[in-house]
Amino acid sequence: MTAVKATPTTPPPRLPVRDKAAAGDRGWGGVSPMLTRLAAEEATGVLVRERGSLHLVDGRVVHAESPSAPGLDLLLTAHGTLGTEAWEAAARATDDRHATTRLLLDGGLLSPGALELCHLGALYDAAYFVLAPSSTPGRFRYGVTHPLGGVRPVPVAALERETLRRRDLLHRVWPDAATDGAPLVRADPVAPAPVTPRQAAVLDRVDGVRTATDIARELGRRAYPTLLDVRRLVSAGLVSPRPPAPLAAAPAVTAPGPGVTPVLDVVDPDITLLKRLRDALEAL
């Protein structure tokens, strides 16, 4: 029996490899491979990551939420688009059959155009933080739905492209991301640069305590545009992250004076035995 040795005519194609150096120069590290897989399998549920969550229906994102971004309720009620009482009443009345947004639309309290605009703004805003590079793995819960319901589903590919575009834009304006989450302080430039009215509103709220997210919530604005305003103010020399507080100096230790018995901080379990030995020696 003769063995036949087969040789491949062409080598297999190389697997795609992410250019880590280029990603580092841009200030981002990619998006979630898990999200891409969930989109391909048209999954329904919620993807939970370190900085928030994405709700999917049939592989499309219908809702996003993050502690770093104001929610849809704040964006709708902050500037009079919808009354706070109307939102709270619809949220209380929501059950498994009626989404909060559907109740508002059916009751004529909210127009479809205003809802779609605020919904997409809140979704892309929160997704920017949810899809940030993470040190912990994400997890997906199949079948979980959100009471807001799907106003306008967003394809995962479109969400990833927009997230990467926003990262690149922030990096071009100011490459240091420390300004995104740190308390902000005002600088005292010799010749202050002119600012837009929008940036002036942000600058007025810089007090050494508020972060960019705090300012966004107070103004009723989306978080990402506020990050962009803050980085432009930093680039202009008007704002900077608050420096960390100096470490407190350790108290000086001085030797006890003559005739002063030092105080023991830790009780020695054998102190009674040592005292007896000392008394015995003094009696000799």
PDB file of C-alpha atoms in Angstrom:
ATOM      1  CA  MET A   1       0.000   0.000   0.000  1.00  0.00           C
ATOM      2  CA  THR A   2       1.457   3.338  -1.062  1.00  0.00           C
ATOM      3  CA  ALA A   3       0.819   6.428   1.048  1.00  0.00           C
ATOM      4  CA  VAL A   4      -0.059   9.532  -0.912  1.00  0.00           C
ATOM      5  CA  LYS A   5       1.026  12.820   0.593  1.00  0.00           C
ATOM      6  CA  ALA A   6      -1.282  15.683  -0.269  1.00  0.00           C
ATOM      7  CA  THR A   7       0.100  19.203  -0.385  1.00  0.00           C
ATOM      8  CA  PRO A   8      -2.158  22.258  -0.282  1.00  0.00           C
ATOM      9  CA  THR A   9      -2.106  24.338  -3.421  1.00  0.00           C
ATOM     10  CA  THR A  10      -2.773  27.655  -1.671  1.00  0.00           C
ATOM     11  CA  PRO A  11      -2.339  28.646   1.989  1.00  0.00           C
ATOM     12  CA  PRO A  12      -5.508  29.382   4.019  1.00  0.00           C
ATOM     13  CA  PRO A  13      -6.454  33.046   4.355  1.00  0.00           C
ATOM     14  CA  ARG A  14      -5.081  34.844   7.380  1.00  0.00           C
ATOM     15  CA  LEU A  15      -7.464  35.724  10.162  1.00  0.00           C
ATOM     16  CA  PRO A  16      -8.140  39.444  10.602  1.00  0.00           C
ATOM     17  CA  VAL A  17      -6.025  41.018  13.329  1.00  0.00           C
ATOM     18  CA  ARG A  18      -6.834  44.311  15.013  1.00  0.00           C
ATOM     19  CA  ASP A  19      -4.100  46.928  14.662  1.00  0.00           C
ATOM     20  CA  LYS A  20      -3.508  47.685  18.345  1.00  0.00           C
ATOM     21  CA  ALA A  21      -0.998  50.458  17.635  1.00  0.00           C
ATOM     22  CA  ALA A  22      -3.435  52.316  15.395  1.00  0.00           C
ATOM     23  CA  ALA A  23      -6.211  51.828  17.916  1.00  0.00           C
ATOM     24  CA  GLY A  24      -4.010  53.257  20.651  1.00  0.00           C
ATOM     25  CA  ASP A  25      -3.231  56.314  18.534  1.00  0.00           C
ATOM     26  CA  ARG A  26      -6.946  56.911  18.024  1.00  0.00           C
ATOM     27  CA  GLY A  27      -7.730  56.507  21.713  1.00  0.00           C
ATOM     28  CA  TRP A  28     -10.075  53.524  21.405  1.00  0.00           C
ATOM     29  CA  GLY A  29      -9.840  49.771  21.571  1.00  0.00           C
ATOM     30  CA  GLY A  30     -12.740  48.530  19.456  1.00  0.00           C
ATOM     31  CA  VAL A  31     -16.290  47.459  20.275  1.00  0.00           C
ATOM     32  CA  SER A  32     -17.924  44.333  21.681  1.00  0.00           C
ATOM     33  CA  PRO A  33     -17.463  41.086  19.707  1.00  0.00           C
ATOM     34  CA  MET A  34     -20.306  39.640  21.766  1.00  0.00           C
ATOM     35  CA  LEU A  35     -22.657  42.328  20.488  1.00  0.00           C
ATOM     36  CA  THR A  36     -21.672  41.541  16.901  1.00  0.00           C
ATOM     37  CA  ARG A  37     -22.424  37.845  17.480  1.00  0.00           C
ATOM     38  CA  LEU A  38     -25.782  38.615  19.086  1.00  0.00           C
ATOM     39  CA  ALA A  39     -26.734  40.740  16.097  1.00  0.00           C
ATOM     40  CA  ALA A  40     -25.815  37.905  13.724  1.00  0.00           C
ATOM     41  CA  GLU A  41     -28.025  35.428  15.593  1.00  0.00           C
ATOM     42  CA  GLU A  42     -30.869  37.986  15.878  1.00  0.00           C
ATOM     43  CA  ALA A  43     -31.004  37.592  19.637  1.00  0.00           C
ATOM     44  CA  THR A  44     -33.526  39.203  21.992  1.00  0.00           C
ATOM     45  CA  GLY A  45     -32.490  40.154  25.518  1.00  0.00           C
ATOM     46  CA  VAL A  46     -30.185  42.508  27.383  1.00  0.00           C
ATOM     47  CA  LEU A  47     -26.403  42.781  27.130  1.00  0.00           C
ATOM     48  CA  VAL A  48     -24.965  43.916  30.470  1.00  0.00           C
ATOM     49  CA  ARG A  49     -21.511  45.479  30.453  1.00  0.00           C
ATOM     50  CA  GLU A  50     -19.368  47.336  32.962  1.00  0.00           C
ATOM     51  CA  ARG A  51     -20.834  50.786  32.243  1.00  0.00           C
ATOM     52  CA  GLY A  52     -24.431  49.992  31.355  1.00  0.00           C
ATOM     53  CA  SER A  53     -26.646  47.782  29.222  1.00  0.00           C
ATOM     54  CA  LEU A  54     -28.061  47.407  25.725  1.00  0.00           C
ATOM     55  CA  HIS A  55     -31.508  45.920  25.053  1.00  0.00           C
ATOM     56  CA  LEU A  56     -31.881  43.950  21.816  1.00  0.00           C
ATOM     57  CA  VAL A  57     -34.892  42.705  19.896  1.00  0.00           C
ATOM     58  CA  ASP A  58     -34.215  40.394  16.950  1.00  0.00           C
ATOM     59  CA  GLY A  59     -30.565  41.456  16.922  1.00  0.00           C
ATOM     60  CA  ARG A  60     -31.232  45.217  16.872  1.00  0.00           C
ATOM     61  CA  VAL A  61     -30.682  47.663  19.733  1.00  0.00           C
ATOM     62  CA  VAL A  62     -33.944  49.166  20.984  1.00  0.00           C
ATOM     63  CA  HIS A  63     -32.765  50.783  24.215  1.00  0.00           C
ATOM     64  CA  ALA A  64     -29.528  51.689  26.004  1.00  0.00           C
ATOM     65  CA  GLU A  65     -28.901  52.929  29.520  1.00  0.00           C
ATOM     66  CA  SER A  66     -25.819  53.915  31.475  1.00  0.00           C
ATOM     67  CA  PRO A  67     -25.188  55.653  34.809  1.00  0.00           C
ATOM     68  CA  SER A  68     -22.941  58.032  32.849  1.00  0.00           C
ATOM     69  CA  ALA A  69     -25.730  59.286  30.558  1.00  0.00           C
ATOM     70  CA  PRO A  70     -29.054  61.003  31.298  1.00  0.00           C
ATOM     71  CA  GLY A  71     -32.030  58.800  30.477  1.00  0.00           C
ATOM     72  CA  LEU A  72     -34.877  59.330  28.054  1.00  0.00           C
ATOM     73  CA  ASP A  73     -37.121  60.600  30.855  1.00  0.00           C
ATOM     74  CA  LEU A  74     -34.767  63.492  31.659  1.00  0.00           C
ATOM     75  CA  LEU A  75     -34.249  64.438  28.011  1.00  0.00           C
ATOM     76  CA  LEU A  76     -38.025  64.525  27.467  1.00  0.00           C
ATOM     77  CA  THR A  77     -38.917  66.483  30.588  1.00  0.00           C
ATOM     78  CA  ALA A  78     -35.939  68.846  31.031  1.00  0.00           C
ATOM     79  CA  HIS A  79     -36.982  71.406  28.422  1.00  0.00           C
ATOM     80  CA  GLY A  80     -40.762  71.100  28.373  1.00  0.00           C
ATOM     81  CA  THR A  81     -41.214  68.461  25.681  1.00  0.00           C
ATOM     82  CA  LEU A  82     -43.180  66.432  28.230  1.00  0.00           C
ATOM     83  CA  GLY A  83     -44.360  67.189  31.733  1.00  0.00           C
ATOM     84  CA  THR A  84     -42.658  65.310  34.552  1.00  0.00           C
ATOM     85  CA  GLU A  85     -46.033  64.337  36.028  1.00  0.00           C
ATOM     86  CA  ALA A  86     -47.165  62.838  32.708  1.00  0.00           C
ATOM     87  CA  TRP A  87     -44.027  60.713  32.451  1.00  0.00           C
ATOM     88  CA  GLU A  88     -44.320  59.460  36.024  1.00  0.00           C
ATOM     89  CA  ALA A  89     -47.999  58.584  35.562  1.00  0.00           C
ATOM     90  CA  ALA A  90     -47.280  56.628  32.364  1.00  0.00           C
ATOM     91  CA  ALA A  91     -44.376  54.807  34.025  1.00  0.00           C
ATOM     92  CA  ARG A  92     -46.605  53.753  36.939  1.00  0.00           C
ATOM     93  CA  ALA A  93     -49.296  52.504  34.550  1.00  0.00           C
ATOM     94  CA  THR A  94     -46.911  50.407  32.454  1.00  0.00           C
ATOM     95  CA  ASP A  95     -47.459  46.646  32.499  1.00  0.00           C
ATOM     96  CA  ASP A  96     -46.444  43.712  30.334  1.00  0.00           C
ATOM     97  CA  ARG A  97     -48.889  44.729  27.605  1.00  0.00           C
ATOM     98  CA  HIS A  98     -48.251  48.450  27.333  1.00  0.00           C
ATOM     99  CA  ALA A  99     -44.940  50.244  27.075  1.00  0.00           C
ATOM    100  CA  THR A 100     -44.500  53.630  28.724  1.00  0.00           C
ATOM    101  CA  THR A 101     -43.913  55.357  25.410  1.00  0.00           C
ATOM    102  CA  ARG A 102     -47.011  53.746  23.847  1.00  0.00           C
ATOM    103  CA  LEU A 103     -49.192  55.104  26.647  1.00  0.00           C
ATOM    104  CA  LEU A 104     -47.810  58.594  26.084  1.00  0.00           C
ATOM    105  CA  LEU A 105     -48.363  58.401  22.329  1.00  0.00           C
ATOM    106  CA  ASP A 106     -51.872  56.978  22.623  1.00  0.00           C
ATOM    107  CA  GLY A 107     -52.800  59.659  25.136  1.00  0.00           C
ATOM    108  CA  GLY A 108     -51.653  62.454  22.821  1.00  0.00           C
ATOM    109  CA  LEU A 109     -49.146  63.677  25.399  1.00  0.00           C
ATOM    110  CA  LEU A 110     -46.151  63.146  23.140  1.00  0.00           C
ATOM    111  CA  SER A 111     -45.697  63.415  19.378  1.00  0.00           C
ATOM    112  CA  PRO A 112     -44.035  60.542  17.489  1.00  0.00           C
ATOM    113  CA  GLY A 113     -41.367  62.857  16.071  1.00  0.00           C
ATOM    114  CA  ALA A 114     -40.321  64.254  19.455  1.00  0.00           C
ATOM    115  CA  LEU A 115     -40.236  60.788  20.969  1.00  0.00           C
ATOM    116  CA  GLU A 116     -38.114  59.340  18.161  1.00  0.00           C
ATOM    117  CA  LEU A 117     -35.655  62.239  18.289  1.00  0.00           C
ATOM    118  CA  CYS A 118     -35.162  62.025  22.058  1.00  0.00           C
ATOM    119  CA  HIS A 119     -35.088  58.223  21.999  1.00  0.00           C
ATOM    120  CA  LEU A 120     -32.316  58.032  19.390  1.00  0.00           C
ATOM    121  CA  GLY A 121     -30.360  60.744  21.174  1.00  0.00           C
ATOM    122  CA  ALA A 122     -30.581  58.903  24.504  1.00  0.00           C
ATOM    123  CA  LEU A 123     -29.780  55.536  22.891  1.00  0.00           C
ATOM    124  CA  TYR A 124     -26.623  56.661  21.089  1.00  0.00           C
ATOM    125  CA  ASP A 125     -25.599  58.704  24.117  1.00  0.00           C
ATOM    126  CA  ALA A 126     -25.778  55.788  26.567  1.00  0.00           C
ATOM    127  CA  ALA A 127     -24.375  53.290  24.053  1.00  0.00           C
ATOM    128  CA  TYR A 128     -21.186  55.356  23.797  1.00  0.00           C
ATOM    129  CA  PHE A 129     -20.464  54.586  27.462  1.00  0.00           C
ATOM    130  CA  VAL A 130     -21.773  51.009  27.393  1.00  0.00           C
ATOM    131  CA  LEU A 131     -19.437  50.124  24.518  1.00  0.00           C
ATOM    132  CA  ALA A 132     -16.379  51.729  26.109  1.00  0.00           C
ATOM    133  CA  PRO A 133     -13.355  49.423  26.542  1.00  0.00           C
ATOM    134  CA  SER A 134     -14.028  47.287  29.600  1.00  0.00           C
ATOM    135  CA  SER A 135     -11.928  45.322  32.064  1.00  0.00           C
ATOM    136  CA  THR A 136     -14.736  42.849  32.791  1.00  0.00           C
ATOM    137  CA  PRO A 137     -16.587  40.511  30.397  1.00  0.00           C
ATOM    138  CA  GLY A 138     -20.154  41.270  29.392  1.00  0.00           C
ATOM    139  CA  ARG A 139     -23.068  38.894  29.900  1.00  0.00           C
ATOM    140  CA  PHE A 140     -26.281  38.451  27.941  1.00  0.00           C
ATOM    141  CA  ARG A 141     -29.691  37.569  29.381  1.00  0.00           C
ATOM    142  CA  TYR A 142     -31.967  36.078  26.762  1.00  0.00           C
ATOM    143  CA  GLY A 143     -35.620  37.055  26.618  1.00  0.00           C
ATOM    144  CA  VAL A 144     -35.403  40.170  28.817  1.00  0.00           C
ATOM    145  CA  THR A 145     -37.412  43.131  27.500  1.00  0.00           C
ATOM    146  CA  HIS A 146     -37.543  46.773  28.545  1.00  0.00           C
ATOM    147  CA  PRO A 147     -40.787  48.560  29.530  1.00  0.00           C
ATOM    148  CA  LEU A 148     -40.023  51.530  27.277  1.00  0.00           C
ATOM    149  CA  GLY A 149     -40.471  49.340  24.242  1.00  0.00           C
ATOM    150  CA  GLY A 150     -38.766  49.766  20.891  1.00  0.00           C
ATOM    151  CA  VAL A 151     -39.351  53.225  19.404  1.00  0.00           C
ATOM    152  CA  ARG A 152     -36.918  52.841  16.519  1.00  0.00           C
ATOM    153  CA  PRO A 153     -34.533  49.856  16.538  1.00  0.00           C
ATOM    154  CA  VAL A 154     -30.937  50.613  15.586  1.00  0.00           C
ATOM    155  CA  PRO A 155     -28.737  48.127  13.682  1.00  0.00           C
ATOM    156  CA  VAL A 156     -25.659  47.068  15.642  1.00  0.00           C
ATOM    157  CA  ALA A 157     -23.343  47.975  12.760  1.00  0.00           C
ATOM    158  CA  ALA A 158     -24.662  51.553  12.729  1.00  0.00           C
ATOM    159  CA  LEU A 159     -24.267  51.818  16.506  1.00  0.00           C
ATOM    160  CA  GLU A 160     -20.677  50.569  16.368  1.00  0.00           C
ATOM    161  CA  ARG A 161     -19.746  52.995  13.569  1.00  0.00           C
ATOM    162  CA  GLU A 162     -21.195  55.950  15.454  1.00  0.00           C
ATOM    163  CA  THR A 163     -19.490  54.922  18.693  1.00  0.00           C
ATOM    164  CA  LEU A 164     -16.087  54.717  16.996  1.00  0.00           C
ATOM    165  CA  ARG A 165     -16.677  58.031  15.229  1.00  0.00           C
ATOM    166  CA  ARG A 166     -17.408  59.697  18.564  1.00  0.00           C
ATOM    167  CA  ARG A 167     -14.288  58.244  20.160  1.00  0.00           C
ATOM    168  CA  ASP A 168     -12.157  59.529  17.302  1.00  0.00           C
ATOM    169  CA  LEU A 169     -13.717  62.993  17.507  1.00  0.00           C
ATOM    170  CA  LEU A 170     -13.072  63.315  21.242  1.00  0.00           C
ATOM    171  CA  HIS A 171      -9.507  62.122  20.752  1.00  0.00           C
ATOM    172  CA  ARG A 172      -8.874  64.739  18.053  1.00  0.00           C
ATOM    173  CA  VAL A 173     -10.233  67.550  20.211  1.00  0.00           C
ATOM    174  CA  TRP A 174      -8.241  66.540  23.313  1.00  0.00           C
ATOM    175  CA  PRO A 175      -6.503  63.151  23.642  1.00  0.00           C
ATOM    176  CA  ASP A 176      -6.598  62.863  27.448  1.00  0.00           C
ATOM    177  CA  ALA A 177      -9.771  61.120  28.657  1.00  0.00           C
ATOM    178  CA  ALA A 178      -9.154  62.109  32.292  1.00  0.00           C
ATOM    179  CA  THR A 179     -11.494  65.067  31.808  1.00  0.00           C
ATOM    180  CA  ASP A 180     -14.455  62.760  31.128  1.00  0.00           C
ATOM    181  CA  GLY A 181     -14.936  61.471  34.660  1.00  0.00           C
ATOM    182  CA  ALA A 182     -12.957  63.771  36.972  1.00  0.00           C
ATOM    183  CA  PRO A 183     -14.291  66.769  38.913  1.00  0.00           C
ATOM    184  CA  LEU A 184     -13.531  69.882  36.885  1.00  0.00           C
ATOM    185  CA  VAL A 185     -11.915  73.162  37.931  1.00  0.00           C
ATOM    186  CA  ARG A 186     -11.715  76.467  36.095  1.00  0.00           C
ATOM    187  CA  ALA A 187      -8.397  77.786  34.901  1.00  0.00           C
ATOM    188  CA  ASP A 188      -7.341  81.421  34.945  1.00  0.00           C
ATOM    189  CA  PRO A 189      -5.919  82.100  31.492  1.00  0.00           C
ATOM    190  CA  VAL A 190      -4.180  85.364  30.694  1.00  0.00           C
ATOM    191  CA  ALA A 191      -6.249  85.840  27.549  1.00  0.00           C
ATOM    192  CA  PRO A 192      -9.476  83.786  27.792  1.00  0.00           C
ATOM    193  CA  ALA A 193     -10.568  82.213  24.529  1.00  0.00           C
ATOM    194  CA  PRO A 194     -14.070  83.006  23.255  1.00  0.00           C
ATOM    195  CA  VAL A 195     -16.700  80.345  23.949  1.00  0.00           C
ATOM    196  CA  THR A 196     -20.092  79.542  22.477  1.00  0.00           C
ATOM    197  CA  PRO A 197     -23.260  80.040  24.558  1.00  0.00           C
ATOM    198  CA  ARG A 198     -23.488  76.262  24.925  1.00  0.00           C
ATOM    199  CA  GLN A 199     -19.926  76.058  26.245  1.00  0.00           C
ATOM    200  CA  ALA A 200     -20.529  79.059  28.505  1.00  0.00           C
ATOM    201  CA  ALA A 201     -23.394  77.196  30.210  1.00  0.00           C
ATOM    202  CA  VAL A 202     -21.020  74.288  30.882  1.00  0.00           C
ATOM    203  CA  LEU A 203     -18.265  76.605  32.097  1.00  0.00           C
ATOM    204  CA  ASP A 204     -20.634  78.352  34.515  1.00  0.00           C
ATOM    205  CA  ARG A 205     -21.205  75.035  36.309  1.00  0.00           C
ATOM    206  CA  VAL A 206     -17.560  74.061  36.717  1.00  0.00           C
ATOM    207  CA  ASP A 207     -16.971  74.326  40.457  1.00  0.00           C
ATOM    208  CA  GLY A 208     -14.329  71.752  41.396  1.00  0.00           C
ATOM    209  CA  VAL A 209     -16.995  69.208  42.350  1.00  0.00           C
ATOM    210  CA  ARG A 210     -19.149  68.533  39.297  1.00  0.00           C
ATOM    211  CA  THR A 211     -18.048  66.124  36.571  1.00  0.00           C
ATOM    212  CA  ALA A 212     -19.044  66.370  32.909  1.00  0.00           C
ATOM    213  CA  THR A 213     -21.877  63.910  33.556  1.00  0.00           C
ATOM    214  CA  ASP A 214     -23.110  65.955  36.524  1.00  0.00           C
ATOM    215  CA  ILE A 215     -23.184  69.061  34.349  1.00  0.00           C
ATOM    216  CA  ALA A 216     -25.066  67.233  31.592  1.00  0.00           C
ATOM    217  CA  ARG A 217     -27.770  66.099  34.028  1.00  0.00           C
ATOM    218  CA  GLU A 218     -28.103  69.564  35.548  1.00  0.00           C
ATOM    219  CA  LEU A 219     -28.499  71.131  32.116  1.00  0.00           C
ATOM    220  CA  GLY A 220     -30.811  68.368  30.863  1.00  0.00           C
ATOM    221  CA  ARG A 221     -28.435  67.604  28.003  1.00  0.00           C
ATOM    222  CA  ARG A 222     -26.984  64.442  26.541  1.00  0.00           C
ATOM    223  CA  ALA A 223     -23.686  63.385  28.077  1.00  0.00           C
ATOM    224  CA  TYR A 224     -21.565  62.929  24.952  1.00  0.00           C
ATOM    225  CA  PRO A 225     -21.990  66.492  23.601  1.00  0.00           C
ATOM    226  CA  THR A 226     -21.141  67.710  27.098  1.00  0.00           C
ATOM    227  CA  LEU A 227     -17.942  65.640  27.062  1.00  0.00           C
ATOM    228  CA  LEU A 228     -17.129  67.284  23.752  1.00  0.00           C
ATOM    229  CA  ASP A 229     -17.757  70.762  25.176  1.00  0.00           C
ATOM    230  CA  VAL A 230     -15.554  69.983  28.178  1.00  0.00           C
ATOM    231  CA  ARG A 231     -12.665  68.748  26.040  1.00  0.00           C
ATOM    232  CA  ARG A 232     -12.878  71.867  23.895  1.00  0.00           C
ATOM    233  CA  LEU A 233     -12.775  73.996  27.038  1.00  0.00           C
ATOM    234  CA  VAL A 234      -9.758  72.025  28.238  1.00  0.00           C
ATOM    235  CA  SER A 235      -8.072  72.471  24.862  1.00  0.00           C
ATOM    236  CA  ALA A 236      -8.698  76.225  25.132  1.00  0.00           C
ATOM    237  CA  GLY A 237      -7.063  76.312  28.560  1.00  0.00           C
ATOM    238  CA  LEU A 238     -10.248  77.245  30.402  1.00  0.00           C
ATOM    239  CA  VAL A 239     -10.899  74.013  32.321  1.00  0.00           C
ATOM    240  CA  SER A 240      -8.814  71.189  33.750  1.00  0.00           C
ATOM    241  CA  PRO A 241      -9.411  68.062  35.860  1.00  0.00           C
ATOM    242  CA  ARG A 242      -9.170  68.755  39.574  1.00  0.00           C
ATOM    243  CA  PRO A 243      -5.759  67.607  40.831  1.00  0.00           C
ATOM    244  CA  PRO A 244      -5.815  64.840  43.430  1.00  0.00           C
ATOM    245  CA  ALA A 245      -5.680  65.927  47.055  1.00  0.00           C
ATOM    246  CA  PRO A 246      -2.219  65.637  48.642  1.00  0.00           C
ATOM    247  CA  LEU A 247      -1.687  62.763  50.997  1.00  0.00           C
ATOM    248  CA  ALA A 248      -1.871  63.727  54.663  1.00  0.00           C
ATOM    249  CA  ALA A 249       1.485  63.633  56.432  1.00  0.00           C
ATOM    250  CA  ALA A 250       1.887  60.946  59.077  1.00  0.00           C
ATOM    251  CA  PRO A 251       2.041  62.316  62.639  1.00  0.00           C
ATOM    252  CA  ALA A 252       5.545  62.626  64.021  1.00  0.00           C
ATOM    253  CA  VAL A 253       6.567  60.053  66.615  1.00  0.00           C
ATOM    254  CA  THR A 254       8.537  61.419  69.575  1.00  0.00           C
ATOM    255  CA  ALA A 255      10.328  59.487  72.238  1.00  0.00           C
ATOM    256  CA  PRO A 256       8.791  59.682  75.741  1.00  0.00           C
ATOM    257  CA  GLY A 257      10.474  61.964  78.247  1.00  0.00           C
ATOM    258  CA  PRO A 258      12.272  60.753  81.381  1.00  0.00           C
ATOM    259  CA  GLY A 259       9.982  59.080  83.875  1.00  0.00           C
ATOM    260  CA  VAL A 260       7.192  58.680  81.299  1.00  0.00           C
ATOM    261  CA  THR A 261       5.953  55.175  80.663  1.00  0.00           C
ATOM    262  CA  PRO A 262       5.093  54.624  77.005  1.00  0.00           C
ATOM    263  CA  VAL A 263       1.552  53.488  76.233  1.00  0.00           C
ATOM    264  CA  LEU A 264       1.248  50.168  74.459  1.00  0.00           C
ATOM    265  CA  ASP A 265      -1.069  50.216  71.412  1.00  0.00           C
ATOM    266  CA  VAL A 266      -1.268  46.414  71.247  1.00  0.00           C
ATOM    267  CA  VAL A 267      -1.862  44.287  74.305  1.00  0.00           C
ATOM    268  CA  ASP A 268       0.815  41.620  74.716  1.00  0.00           C
ATOM    269  CA  PRO A 269      -0.788  38.303  75.739  1.00  0.00           C
ATOM    270  CA  ASP A 270       2.280  37.600  77.925  1.00  0.00           C
ATOM    271  CA  ILE A 271       2.285  40.965  79.736  1.00  0.00           C
ATOM    272  CA  THR A 272       1.188  39.420  83.038  1.00  0.00           C
ATOM    273  CA  LEU A 273       4.059  36.943  82.980  1.00  0.00           C
ATOM    274  CA  LEU A 274       6.598  39.677  82.200  1.00  0.00           C
ATOM    275  CA  LYS A 275       5.317  41.780  85.089  1.00  0.00           C
ATOM    276  CA  ARG A 276       5.737  38.888  87.495  1.00  0.00           C
ATOM    277  CA  LEU A 277       9.321  38.334  86.327  1.00  0.00           C
ATOM    278  CA  ARG A 278      10.130  42.019  86.760  1.00  0.00           C
ATOM    279  CA  ASP A 279       8.694  42.042  90.302  1.00  0.00           C
ATOM    280  CA  ALA A 280      10.704  38.933  91.182  1.00  0.00           C
ATOM    281  CA  LEU A 281      13.949  40.554  89.944  1.00  0.00           C
ATOM    282  CA  GLU A 282      13.302  43.727  91.942  1.00  0.00           C
ATOM    283  CA  ALA A 283      12.776  41.671  95.110  1.00  0.00           C
ATOM    284  CA  LEU A 284      16.251  40.091  94.844  1.00  0.00           C
TER     285      LEU A 284
END
